[in-house]
Amino acid sequence: MLRFQRPHASVPQFTNSPTVIVMVGLPARGKTYISKKLTRYLNWIGVTTKVFNVGQYRREATQSYNSYEFFKPDNLEAMKIRNACVNTALKDVCDYLNRDRGQVAVLDATNTTPDRREVILNFGKENGYKVFFVESICDDPEIIAENIKQVKLTSPDYVGCDKEEALADFLKRIECYQMTYVPLDDNKDRRLSYIKIFNVGSRYLVNRVQDHIQSRIVYYLMNIHVTPRSIYLSRHGESELNLVGRIGGDSGLSQRGAKFASALGTYMRGQCISDLKVWTSHMKRTIQTAEALGVQYEQWKALNEIDAGVCEEMTYEEIQEHYPEEFALRDQDKYRYRYPKGESYEDLVQRLEPVIMELERQENVLVICHQAVMRCLLAYFLDKSAIELPYLKCPLHTVLKLTPVAYGCKVESVFLNIEAVNTHRDRPENVDVDRDPEEALETVPEHI
Amino acid sequence: MRGCSSRSKSTQNQGKAVCMTNCPTLIVTVGLPARGKTYISKKLTRYLNWIGVPTREFNVGQYRREFLKIYKSFEFFRPDNEEGLKIRRQCASAALNDVRQYLTEEGGQVAVFDATNTTRERRDTILEFAEQNGFKAFFVESVCEDPEVIQENIVQVKLGSPDYTNCNTEEAVEDFMKRIKCYENSYETLDEVLDRDLSFIKIMDVGQRYLVNRVLDHIQSRIVYYLMNIHITPRSIYLCRHGESELNVKGRIGGDSGLTPRGKEFAKKLNQFIQTQNISELKVWTSQMKRTIQTAEALNVPYEQWKVLNEIDAGVCEEMMYEEIQGNYPLEFALRDQDKYRYRYPKGESYEDLVQRLEPVIMELERQENVLVICHQAVMRCLLAYFLDKTAEELPYLKCPLHTVLKLTPVAYGCKVESISLNVEAVNTHREKPENVDIHRTTEDALQTVPAHF
């Protein structure tokens, strides 16, 4: 029997027992980076996931961090605290997976000894959770130094410390772990399910993938990279249907839209990017926008705007007139609501998943797409929930430049100074099916 | 190259999304005999072609058989057999030559070079070849020491090989074992350290474990994902359509109608049929359309709904009869007959689009064991084409009649198909390609092959 099966989800939720992903590796090997990114991805595709960072628990337990001495293997007092932290974390994992209907928990800690991993395996067995290890092994001093610089020096542990001191202390901390580190063993651990990532992905060892979700996790981990790059998200230029307040359809650019396309070309050239990839949908308005750039571009059908089914090419006023109940239902649950003979945002996310996967593989990319599509992509990069996603602001003629930094994404919003209609309709106050047309249309943006 | 749009007009039927490969890819198998190299080669080739990447396999053993005509014994493969070595090297060269032609002149994107390639020396030769021609090389090694698995391989595919047509089973097995021995001494497996600059996947013990090194691009990433999801555990896949629907009997396409009484009868019979099959742990999948769900309901078992299993979207032609399509869109109707695979209904989909959206279903079918998929005509054609290696030309005309279950069982290098009609009458919904596909044809010519309906 499937847990939590939702009959109208786009794709079956292939998780039977919950899964605990267990990170393994020395400090500064990217465990937290991987934990957060993986969690963001899984949540986006609809698998409820949460990270449990044991370092966080330790910070709460010990109040203030003194020095690396806390981590010395012979510091028995500290050991007691650290073990207690793991146990608290595991208890929270239980609560999340049992009580809170979580599907995946990511245990982000070093887990560098067989003993510690044994404890977790037993925990998994007792509770009926599948356990999957993700080990990150890296001996490239440059990568480690960069990690430390990006995320350690600004950690709460080193607030108020001089950079040189912090670095020296952290390196000693790593040494403490090195003494007792036993990586997953090809022979002894052959019955475990795991992936070993070597040197940020040049090599992987994958053992005993048990099920669909582990297979997806492995695929995702094998496609991400840490090479610096930027992703540019933008909508097509203003379209003819935009001007008259109609949704969907396949119209061409308005005059202002064409001006935007030109301005976009200028802006992108100014970014001086080697090897920029440009992607569009199969709809006229994104293709026309790309044409103005004068570079090669690739068309993805998956980037087409959300299909509004029976409401295609209607104004909101017309939708209210012809389908008042549908209109209200949509306002009640904009993420899961599916237009009759059309799609939901949830469906959109499923069809955009290959786009996200390829964006992870690529480096510098400009994606020229549509409002609902851009909201989905943005939600992935900025870790927005299903509630927030359909209301993210993605105005016309504005480029969002996303640059991965530390554990997240820096966003620069660049308005290219060409006027356009507003197409953003906020959630109205009254979402009841019996509301007045006025209340329904309260937040409709202006149009011709 | 398909899918790479240039700065041209938007082509209506541009199906493929990403440029899968800039330069062509040469997949090179590595491994002792009876390790599943040919099985993997053929399966991978079938998958890549189905998702739209022109791929062909080149089996060096085939070349050797054509050259030698008659196989005498394992002695041919002895490492000290100079004559044999010369011939084998020539065969490898001939195969590589054909690879070059396929990838540079015939529009191929991926070539699978299926041979043992067990020495570093041989692999270096191939790497040189790849470099000279601007191909990316990706190695797929299969390592297996489980004697049971090897034995099963030999039984399934070697005993029936042209090499052993005149031998009895015992002789054949004995000779083949000696053949394997000939390779063992010089076998240099891909090494984490020595081969760290190569791109490869090492598959160990039929998929328990994988070592993946330096995946360079999208196509290699997809290949790795696919190889990591396939298995060889015996199982069967059952494909069928929903029971006959209300729109079916009216000769209308698409829509979301319920089952007719005959359709419901079929659902009941399907339930009985499944019971008789005595399948352990059968998974049942449907689309999110009424007619497949109603069919599954009669089975009284849990089932999972996939939106991507929904029937092809006929856009402006949804719920029309063919006569109405001809009446309202005669041009579109003709264009569709001209290229049924790539043709996209206005505001709808093409078969090519269908294949793209069905890819996750195929991937999950590969992971699973016994599965019953209750779907629709066009969808079933796409899935069937994958399992039976049908081309884009054949796919849209595959016969998938109502009330008939296709039972697919992997065997040797392919798939055994059993067609089981559950003996409940239904309309025929199969429209053959008419003779005249010209846009100026008469209505009669256009409607010549429309099946009868109310």
PDB file of C-alpha atoms in Angstrom, chain A residues 21-27 31-32 35 51-55 86 89 106-112 116 120 134 177:
ATOM      1  CA  ILE A  21      19.396   9.937   3.761  1.00  0.00           C
ATOM      2  CA  VAL A  22      22.561   9.856   5.823  1.00  0.00           C
ATOM      3  CA  MET A  23      25.421  12.151   4.884  1.00  0.00           C
ATOM      4  CA  VAL A  24      28.970  10.908   5.463  1.00  0.00           C
ATOM      5  CA  GLY A  25      32.229  12.820   5.245  1.00  0.00           C
ATOM      6  CA  LEU A  26      34.831  15.029   6.848  1.00  0.00           C
ATOM      7  CA  PRO A  27      34.001  18.662   7.522  1.00  0.00           C
ATOM      8  CA  LYS A  31      27.614  17.643   3.031  1.00  0.00           C
ATOM      9  CA  THR A  32      25.438  20.572   4.026  1.00  0.00           C
ATOM     10  CA  SER A  35      21.774  18.186   1.967  1.00  0.00           C
ATOM     11  CA  VAL A  51      17.192  18.435   6.729  1.00  0.00           C
ATOM     12  CA  PHE A  52      18.332  17.665  10.244  1.00  0.00           C
ATOM     13  CA  ASN A  53      21.715  19.292  10.761  1.00  0.00           C
ATOM     14  CA  VAL A  54      23.416  17.891  13.822  1.00  0.00           C
ATOM     15  CA  GLY A  55      25.792  20.841  13.996  1.00  0.00           C
ATOM     16  CA  VAL A  86      22.480  12.915  17.442  1.00  0.00           C
ATOM     17  CA  ALA A  89      18.077  14.751  15.973  1.00  0.00           C
ATOM     18  CA  VAL A 106      18.264  14.081   5.525  1.00  0.00           C
ATOM     19  CA  LEU A 107      20.614  13.549   8.452  1.00  0.00           C
ATOM     20  CA  ASP A 108      23.373  16.054   7.883  1.00  0.00           C
ATOM     21  CA  ALA A 109      26.384  15.170  10.048  1.00  0.00           C
ATOM     22  CA  THR A 110      29.849  13.729   9.590  1.00  0.00           C
ATOM     23  CA  ASN A 111      28.808  10.139  10.456  1.00  0.00           C
ATOM     24  CA  THR A 112      32.426   9.215   9.858  1.00  0.00           C
ATOM     25  CA  ARG A 116      27.843   5.912  14.442  1.00  0.00           C
ATOM     26  CA  ILE A 120      21.623   4.982  12.524  1.00  0.00           C
ATOM     27  CA  VAL A 134      25.624   9.819   0.655  1.00  0.00           C
ATOM     28  CA  TYR A 177      37.763  13.790  12.575  1.00  0.00           C
TER      29      TYR A 177
END
